[in-house]
PDB file of C-alpha atoms in Angstrom:
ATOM      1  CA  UNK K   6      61.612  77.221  16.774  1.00 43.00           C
ATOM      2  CA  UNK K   7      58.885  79.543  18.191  1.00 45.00           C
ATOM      3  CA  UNK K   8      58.184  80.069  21.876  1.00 52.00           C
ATOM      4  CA  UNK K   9      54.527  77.941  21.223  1.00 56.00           C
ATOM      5  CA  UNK K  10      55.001  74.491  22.593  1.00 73.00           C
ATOM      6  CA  UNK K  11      55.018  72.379  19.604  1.00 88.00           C
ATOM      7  CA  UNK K  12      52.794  69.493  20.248  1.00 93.00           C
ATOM      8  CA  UNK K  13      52.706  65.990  17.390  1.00 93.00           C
ATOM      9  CA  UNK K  14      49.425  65.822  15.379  1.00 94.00           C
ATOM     10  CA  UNK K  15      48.032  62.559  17.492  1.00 92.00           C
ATOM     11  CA  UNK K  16      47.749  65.290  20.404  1.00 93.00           C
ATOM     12  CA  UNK K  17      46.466  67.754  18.956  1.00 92.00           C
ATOM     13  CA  UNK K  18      43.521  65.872  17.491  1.00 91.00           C
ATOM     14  CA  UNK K  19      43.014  65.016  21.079  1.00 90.00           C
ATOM     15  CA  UNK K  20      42.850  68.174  22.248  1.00 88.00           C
ATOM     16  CA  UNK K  21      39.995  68.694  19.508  1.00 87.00           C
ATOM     17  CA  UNK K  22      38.138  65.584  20.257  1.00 85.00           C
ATOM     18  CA  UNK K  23      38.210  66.650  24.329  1.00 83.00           C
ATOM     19  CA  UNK K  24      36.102  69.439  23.174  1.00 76.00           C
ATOM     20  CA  UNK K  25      33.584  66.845  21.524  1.00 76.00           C
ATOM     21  CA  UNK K  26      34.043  68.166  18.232  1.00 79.00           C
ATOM     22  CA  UNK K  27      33.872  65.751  15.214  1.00 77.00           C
ATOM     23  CA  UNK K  28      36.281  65.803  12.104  1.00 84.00           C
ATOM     24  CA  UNK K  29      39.316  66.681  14.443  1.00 87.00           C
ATOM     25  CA  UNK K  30      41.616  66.338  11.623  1.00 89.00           C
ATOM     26  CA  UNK K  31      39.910  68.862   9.459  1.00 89.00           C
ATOM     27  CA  UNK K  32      39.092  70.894  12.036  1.00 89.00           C
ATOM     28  CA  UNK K  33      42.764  71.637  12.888  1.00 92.00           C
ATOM     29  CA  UNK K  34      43.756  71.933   8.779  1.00 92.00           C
ATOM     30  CA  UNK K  35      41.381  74.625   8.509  1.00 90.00           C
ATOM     31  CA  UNK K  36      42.611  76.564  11.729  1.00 90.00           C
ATOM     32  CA  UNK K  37      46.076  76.190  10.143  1.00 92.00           C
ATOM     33  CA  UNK K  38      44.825  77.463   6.667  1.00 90.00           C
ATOM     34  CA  UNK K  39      43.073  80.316   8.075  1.00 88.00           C
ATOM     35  CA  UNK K  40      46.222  80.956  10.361  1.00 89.00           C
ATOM     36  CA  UNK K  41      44.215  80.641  13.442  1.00 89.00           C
ATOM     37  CA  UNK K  42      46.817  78.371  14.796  1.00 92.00           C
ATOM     38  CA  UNK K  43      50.849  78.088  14.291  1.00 93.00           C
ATOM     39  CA  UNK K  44      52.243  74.882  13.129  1.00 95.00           C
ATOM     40  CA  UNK K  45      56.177  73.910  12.209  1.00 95.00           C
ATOM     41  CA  UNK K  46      58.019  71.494  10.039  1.00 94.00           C
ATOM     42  CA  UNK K  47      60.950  69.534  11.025  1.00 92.00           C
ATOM     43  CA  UNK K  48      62.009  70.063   7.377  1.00 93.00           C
ATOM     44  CA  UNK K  49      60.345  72.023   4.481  1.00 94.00           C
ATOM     45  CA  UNK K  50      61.849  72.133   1.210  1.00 94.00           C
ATOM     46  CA  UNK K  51      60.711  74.929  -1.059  1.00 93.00           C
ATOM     47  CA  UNK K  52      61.962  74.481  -4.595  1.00 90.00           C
ATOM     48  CA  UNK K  53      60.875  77.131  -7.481  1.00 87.00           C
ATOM     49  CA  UNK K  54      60.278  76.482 -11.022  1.00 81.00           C
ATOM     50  CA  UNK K  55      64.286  76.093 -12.611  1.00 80.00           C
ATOM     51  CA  UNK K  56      65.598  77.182  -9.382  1.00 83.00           C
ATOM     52  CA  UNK K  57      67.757  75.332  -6.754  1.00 89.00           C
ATOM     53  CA  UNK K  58      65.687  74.013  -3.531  1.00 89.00           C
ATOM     54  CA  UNK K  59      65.620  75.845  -0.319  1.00 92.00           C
ATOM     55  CA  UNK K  60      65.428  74.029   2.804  1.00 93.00           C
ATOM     56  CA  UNK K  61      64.495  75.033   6.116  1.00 93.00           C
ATOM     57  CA  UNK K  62      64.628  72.872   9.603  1.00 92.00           C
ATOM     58  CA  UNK K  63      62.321  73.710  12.185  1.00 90.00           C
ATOM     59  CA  UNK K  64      60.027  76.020  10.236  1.00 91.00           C
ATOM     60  CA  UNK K  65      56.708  77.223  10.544  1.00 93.00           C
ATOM     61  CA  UNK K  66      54.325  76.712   7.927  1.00 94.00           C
ATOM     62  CA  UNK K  67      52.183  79.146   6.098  1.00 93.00           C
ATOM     63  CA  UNK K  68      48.791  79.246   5.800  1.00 92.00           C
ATOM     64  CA  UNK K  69      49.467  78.805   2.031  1.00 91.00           C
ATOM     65  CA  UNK K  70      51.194  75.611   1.985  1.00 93.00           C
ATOM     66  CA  UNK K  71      47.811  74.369   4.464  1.00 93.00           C
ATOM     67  CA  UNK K  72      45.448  75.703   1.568  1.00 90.00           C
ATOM     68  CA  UNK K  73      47.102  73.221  -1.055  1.00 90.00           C
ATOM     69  CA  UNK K  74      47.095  69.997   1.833  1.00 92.00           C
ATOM     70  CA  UNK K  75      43.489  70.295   2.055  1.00 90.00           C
ATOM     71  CA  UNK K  76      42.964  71.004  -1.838  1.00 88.00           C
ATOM     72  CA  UNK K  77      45.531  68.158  -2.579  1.00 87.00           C
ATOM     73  CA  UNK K  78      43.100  66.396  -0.111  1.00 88.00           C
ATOM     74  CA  UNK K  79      46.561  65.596   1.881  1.00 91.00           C
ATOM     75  CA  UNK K  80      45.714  66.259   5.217  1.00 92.00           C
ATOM     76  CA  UNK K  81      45.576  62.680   6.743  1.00 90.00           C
ATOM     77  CA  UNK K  82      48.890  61.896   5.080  1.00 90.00           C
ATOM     78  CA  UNK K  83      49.976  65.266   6.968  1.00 92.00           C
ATOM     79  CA  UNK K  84      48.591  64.464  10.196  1.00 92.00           C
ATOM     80  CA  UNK K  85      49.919  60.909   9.989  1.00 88.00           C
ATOM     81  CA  UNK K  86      53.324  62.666  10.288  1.00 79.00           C
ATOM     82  CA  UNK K  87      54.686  61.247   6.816  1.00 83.00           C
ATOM     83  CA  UNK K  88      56.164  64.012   4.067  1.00 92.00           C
ATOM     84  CA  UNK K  89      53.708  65.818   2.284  1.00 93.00           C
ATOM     85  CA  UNK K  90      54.633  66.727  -1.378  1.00 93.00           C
ATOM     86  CA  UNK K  91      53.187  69.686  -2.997  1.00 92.00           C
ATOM     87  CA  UNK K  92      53.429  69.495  -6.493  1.00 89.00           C
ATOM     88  CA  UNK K  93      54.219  73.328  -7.761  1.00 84.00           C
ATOM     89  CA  UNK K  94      53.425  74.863 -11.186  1.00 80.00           C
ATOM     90  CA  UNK K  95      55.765  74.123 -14.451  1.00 78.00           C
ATOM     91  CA  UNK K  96      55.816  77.906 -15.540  1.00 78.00           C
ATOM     92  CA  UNK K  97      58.273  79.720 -14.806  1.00 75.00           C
ATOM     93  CA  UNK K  98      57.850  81.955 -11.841  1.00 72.00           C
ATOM     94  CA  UNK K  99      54.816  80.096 -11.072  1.00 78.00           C
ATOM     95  CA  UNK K 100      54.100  78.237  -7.719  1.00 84.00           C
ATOM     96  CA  UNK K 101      56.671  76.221  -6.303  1.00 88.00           C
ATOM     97  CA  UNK K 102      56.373  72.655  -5.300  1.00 92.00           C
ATOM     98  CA  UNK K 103      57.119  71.991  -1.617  1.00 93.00           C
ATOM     99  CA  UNK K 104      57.908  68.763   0.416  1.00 94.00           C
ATOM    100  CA  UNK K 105      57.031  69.213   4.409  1.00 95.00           C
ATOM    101  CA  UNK K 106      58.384  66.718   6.633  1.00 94.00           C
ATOM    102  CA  UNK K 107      57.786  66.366  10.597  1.00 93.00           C
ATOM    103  CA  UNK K 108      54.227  68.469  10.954  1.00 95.00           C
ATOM    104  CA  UNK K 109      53.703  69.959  14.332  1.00 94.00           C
ATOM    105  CA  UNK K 110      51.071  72.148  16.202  1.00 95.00           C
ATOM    106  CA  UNK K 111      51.487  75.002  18.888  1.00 93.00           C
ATOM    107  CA  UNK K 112      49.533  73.995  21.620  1.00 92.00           C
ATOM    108  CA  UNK K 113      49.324  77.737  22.770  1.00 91.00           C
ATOM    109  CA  UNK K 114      47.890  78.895  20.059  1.00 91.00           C
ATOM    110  CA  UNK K 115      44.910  75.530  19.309  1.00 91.00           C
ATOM    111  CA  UNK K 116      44.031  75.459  22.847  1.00 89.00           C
ATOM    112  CA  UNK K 117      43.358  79.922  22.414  1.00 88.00           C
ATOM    113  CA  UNK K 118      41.346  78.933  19.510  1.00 88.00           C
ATOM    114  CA  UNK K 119      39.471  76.020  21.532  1.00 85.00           C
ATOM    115  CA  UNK K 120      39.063  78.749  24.081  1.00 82.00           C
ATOM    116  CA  UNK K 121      37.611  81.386  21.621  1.00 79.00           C
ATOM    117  CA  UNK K 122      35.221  79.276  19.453  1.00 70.00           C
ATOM    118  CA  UNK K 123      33.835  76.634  21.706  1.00 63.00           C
ATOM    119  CA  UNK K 124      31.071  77.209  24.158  1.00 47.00           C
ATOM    120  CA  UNK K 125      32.456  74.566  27.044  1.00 48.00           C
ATOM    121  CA  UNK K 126      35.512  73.814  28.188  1.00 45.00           C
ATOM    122  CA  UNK K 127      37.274  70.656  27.494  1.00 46.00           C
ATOM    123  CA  UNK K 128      36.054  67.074  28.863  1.00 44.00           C
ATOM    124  CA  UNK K 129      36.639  66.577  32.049  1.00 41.00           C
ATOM    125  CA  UNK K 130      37.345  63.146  33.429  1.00 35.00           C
ATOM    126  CA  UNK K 131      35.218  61.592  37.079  1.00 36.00           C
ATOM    127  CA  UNK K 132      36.708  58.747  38.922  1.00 37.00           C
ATOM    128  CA  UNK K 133      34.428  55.663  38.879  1.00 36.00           C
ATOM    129  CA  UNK K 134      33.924  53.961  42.514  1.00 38.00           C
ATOM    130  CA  UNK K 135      35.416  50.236  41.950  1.00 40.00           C
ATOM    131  CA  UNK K 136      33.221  47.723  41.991  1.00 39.00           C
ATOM    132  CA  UNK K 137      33.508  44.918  43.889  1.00 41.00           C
ATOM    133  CA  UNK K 138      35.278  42.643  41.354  1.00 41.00           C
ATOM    134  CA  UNK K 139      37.694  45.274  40.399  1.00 37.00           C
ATOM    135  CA  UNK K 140      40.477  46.317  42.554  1.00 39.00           C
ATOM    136  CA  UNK K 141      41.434  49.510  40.407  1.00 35.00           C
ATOM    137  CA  UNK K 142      40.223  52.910  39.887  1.00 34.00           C
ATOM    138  CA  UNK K 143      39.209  53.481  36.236  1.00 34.00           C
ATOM    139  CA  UNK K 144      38.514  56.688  34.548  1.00 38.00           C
ATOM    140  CA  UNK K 145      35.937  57.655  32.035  1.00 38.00           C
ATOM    141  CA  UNK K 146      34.753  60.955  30.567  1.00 37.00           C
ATOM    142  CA  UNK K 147      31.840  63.147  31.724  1.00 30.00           C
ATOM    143  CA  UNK K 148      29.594  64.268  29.374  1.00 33.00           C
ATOM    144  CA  UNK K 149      28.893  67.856  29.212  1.00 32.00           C
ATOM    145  CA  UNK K 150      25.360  68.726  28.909  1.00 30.00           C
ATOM    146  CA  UNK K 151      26.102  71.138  26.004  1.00 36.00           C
ATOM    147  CA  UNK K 152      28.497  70.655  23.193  1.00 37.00           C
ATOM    148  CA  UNK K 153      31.358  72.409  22.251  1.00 40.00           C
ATOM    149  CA  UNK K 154      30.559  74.165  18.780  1.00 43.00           C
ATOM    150  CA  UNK K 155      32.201  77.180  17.112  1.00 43.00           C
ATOM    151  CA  UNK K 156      30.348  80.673  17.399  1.00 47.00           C
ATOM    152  CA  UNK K 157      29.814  82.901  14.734  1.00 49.00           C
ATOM    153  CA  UNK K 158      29.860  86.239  17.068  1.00 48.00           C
ATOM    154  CA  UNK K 159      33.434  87.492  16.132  1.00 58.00           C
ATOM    155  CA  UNK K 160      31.942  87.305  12.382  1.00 72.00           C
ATOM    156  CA  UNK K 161      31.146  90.720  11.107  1.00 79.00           C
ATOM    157  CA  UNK K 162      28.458  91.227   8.759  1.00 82.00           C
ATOM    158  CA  UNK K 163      29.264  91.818   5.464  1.00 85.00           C
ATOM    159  CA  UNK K 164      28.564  95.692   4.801  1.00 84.00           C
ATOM    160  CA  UNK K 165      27.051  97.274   1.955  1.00 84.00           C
ATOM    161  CA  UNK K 166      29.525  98.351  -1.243  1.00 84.00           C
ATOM    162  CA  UNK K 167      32.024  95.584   0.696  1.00 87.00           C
ATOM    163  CA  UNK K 168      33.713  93.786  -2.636  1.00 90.00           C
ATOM    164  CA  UNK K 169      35.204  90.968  -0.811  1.00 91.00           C
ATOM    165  CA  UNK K 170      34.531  89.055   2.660  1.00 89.00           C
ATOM    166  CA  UNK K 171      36.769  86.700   4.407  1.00 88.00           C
ATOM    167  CA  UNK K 172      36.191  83.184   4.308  1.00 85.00           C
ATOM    168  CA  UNK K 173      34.282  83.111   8.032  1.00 85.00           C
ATOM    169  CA  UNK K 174      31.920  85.694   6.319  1.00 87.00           C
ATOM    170  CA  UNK K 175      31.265  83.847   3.363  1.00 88.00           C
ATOM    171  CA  UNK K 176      30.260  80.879   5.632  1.00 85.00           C
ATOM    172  CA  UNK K 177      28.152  82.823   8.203  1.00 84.00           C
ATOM    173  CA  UNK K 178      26.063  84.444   4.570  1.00 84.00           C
ATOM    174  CA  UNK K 179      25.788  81.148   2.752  1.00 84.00           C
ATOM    175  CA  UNK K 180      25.429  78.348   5.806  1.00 80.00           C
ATOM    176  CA  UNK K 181      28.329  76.105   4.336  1.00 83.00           C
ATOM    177  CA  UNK K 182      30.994  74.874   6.149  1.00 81.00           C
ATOM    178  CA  UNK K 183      34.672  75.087   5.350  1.00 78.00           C
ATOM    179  CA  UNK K 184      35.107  72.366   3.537  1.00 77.00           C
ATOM    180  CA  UNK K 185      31.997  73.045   1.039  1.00 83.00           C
ATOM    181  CA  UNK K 186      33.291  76.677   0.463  1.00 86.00           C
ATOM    182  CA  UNK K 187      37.049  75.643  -0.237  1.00 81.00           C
ATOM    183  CA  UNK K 188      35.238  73.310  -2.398  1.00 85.00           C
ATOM    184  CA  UNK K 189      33.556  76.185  -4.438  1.00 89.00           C
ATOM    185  CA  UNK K 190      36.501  78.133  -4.615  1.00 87.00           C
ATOM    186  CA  UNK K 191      38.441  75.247  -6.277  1.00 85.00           C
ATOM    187  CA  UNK K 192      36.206  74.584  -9.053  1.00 88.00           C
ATOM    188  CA  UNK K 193      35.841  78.494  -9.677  1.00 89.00           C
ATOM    189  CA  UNK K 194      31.880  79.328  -8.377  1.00 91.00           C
ATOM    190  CA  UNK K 195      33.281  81.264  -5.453  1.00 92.00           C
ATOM    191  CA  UNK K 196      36.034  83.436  -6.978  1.00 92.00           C
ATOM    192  CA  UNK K 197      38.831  83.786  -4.269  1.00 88.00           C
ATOM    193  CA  UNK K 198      41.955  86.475  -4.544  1.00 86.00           C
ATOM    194  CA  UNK K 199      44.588  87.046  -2.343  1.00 81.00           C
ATOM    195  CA  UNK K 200      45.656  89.702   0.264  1.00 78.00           C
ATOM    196  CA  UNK K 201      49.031  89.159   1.436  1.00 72.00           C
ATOM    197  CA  UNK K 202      48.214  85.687   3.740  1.00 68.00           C
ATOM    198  CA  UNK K 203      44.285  86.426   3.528  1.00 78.00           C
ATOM    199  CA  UNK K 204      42.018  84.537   1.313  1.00 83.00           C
ATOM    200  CA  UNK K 205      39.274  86.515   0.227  1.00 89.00           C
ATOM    201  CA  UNK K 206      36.071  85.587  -1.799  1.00 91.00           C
ATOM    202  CA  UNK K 207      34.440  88.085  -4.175  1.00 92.00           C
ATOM    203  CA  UNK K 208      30.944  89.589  -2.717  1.00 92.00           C
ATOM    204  CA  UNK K 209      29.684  89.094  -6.413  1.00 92.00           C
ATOM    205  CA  UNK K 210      30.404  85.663  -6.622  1.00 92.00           C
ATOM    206  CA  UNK K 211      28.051  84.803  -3.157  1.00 91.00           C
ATOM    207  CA  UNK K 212      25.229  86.343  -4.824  1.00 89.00           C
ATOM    208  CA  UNK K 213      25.077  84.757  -7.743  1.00 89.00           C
ATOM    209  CA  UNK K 214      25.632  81.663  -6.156  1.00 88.00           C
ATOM    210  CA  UNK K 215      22.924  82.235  -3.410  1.00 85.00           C
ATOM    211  CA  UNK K 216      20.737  84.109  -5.662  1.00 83.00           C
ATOM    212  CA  UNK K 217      20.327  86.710  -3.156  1.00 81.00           C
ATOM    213  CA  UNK K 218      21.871  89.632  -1.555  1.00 82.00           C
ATOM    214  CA  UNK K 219      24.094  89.428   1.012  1.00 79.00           C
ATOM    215  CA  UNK K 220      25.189  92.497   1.505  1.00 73.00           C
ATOM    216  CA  UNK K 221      23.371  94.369   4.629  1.00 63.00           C
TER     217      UNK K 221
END
């Protein structure tokens, strides 16, 4: 197991809803896709097409196997700490179905990423003065005046002659969030292709789906 502090999923989502951000759960499935953040199995099975299965305890999980929860639309069945089942391809050599048991998060590496894309800092929590009729001290959150949103200014601009963007590009060009571009790229408007653990999206598809350029 890695050095990161594995933390379960309900404390993770906390950690995301401290920052009063909404959609915790797909907030933290899209920092796992886009390997922003490291996340383990207790148990992941990998078995290939007409070959035997290959299990692994304690192992982290790729960005890949996040990119087929979210498309499987699996991620609250992930989060809930059940097994997720992949279902792989039937050709041979094609992808291979994968079971993941036991999902965990690094805290090091979410709260780096809270850290880095969120203007505040988390929630903090103000004793209320008891009241005469209570003889306890209770807590409740403070408010920050401004709310924790992701920046774009680690985005680069996409240049001119550029053939393919990241995924944070294609969002800062075209205004959609995460879940509308993997959305795109599913049902084949955004054409996506791979480099090594990157997902990239074709310059030429963004244009003909904003009917503009985007290139600077």
């Amino acid at each position: 197991m890695s050095v990161h502090q594995p933390i379960p999923p309900t404390k993770a989502i906390e950690l995301v809803e401290l920052r009063n951000l909404d959609g915790a759960d797909c907030l933290l499935a899209d920092f796992a896709a886009a390997g922003l953040i490291k996340t383990y199995a207790l148990k992941r099975e990998v078995r290939p097409v007409g070959g035997p299965t290959e299990m692994v305890r304690d192992a982290q999980i790729p960005p890949e196997d996040w990119e087929r929860i979210i498309a499987c639309k699996k991620v609250s069945v992930a989060l809930k700490g059940g097994t997720v089942r992949l279902e792989g391809s039937t050709l041979h050599g094609g992808t291979p179905s994968v079971r993941i048991t036991g999902i965990s998060f690094s805290e090091t590496s979410l709260v780096k990423v809270l850290d880095r894309y969120c203007v505040t800092t988390p929630t903090n929590f103000a004793k209320r003065t008891p009241t005469p009729n209570s003889d306890t001290t209770l807590n409740e959150p403070f408010s920050p005046s401004k709310s924790c949103k992701p920046t774009n200014e680690d985005v680069q601009p996409i240049k001119p002659g550029a053939l393919t963007v990241s995924v944070a590009q294609a969002m800062q060009a075209t205004g959609l969030g995460r879940t509308t571009i993997d959305k795109l790229m599913r049902n084949g408007t955004l054409h996506r292709t791979k480099a090594g653990r990157r997902t990239l999206i074709t310059v030429e598809s963004i244009e003909r789906y904003v009917g503009v350029k985007v290139r600077q």
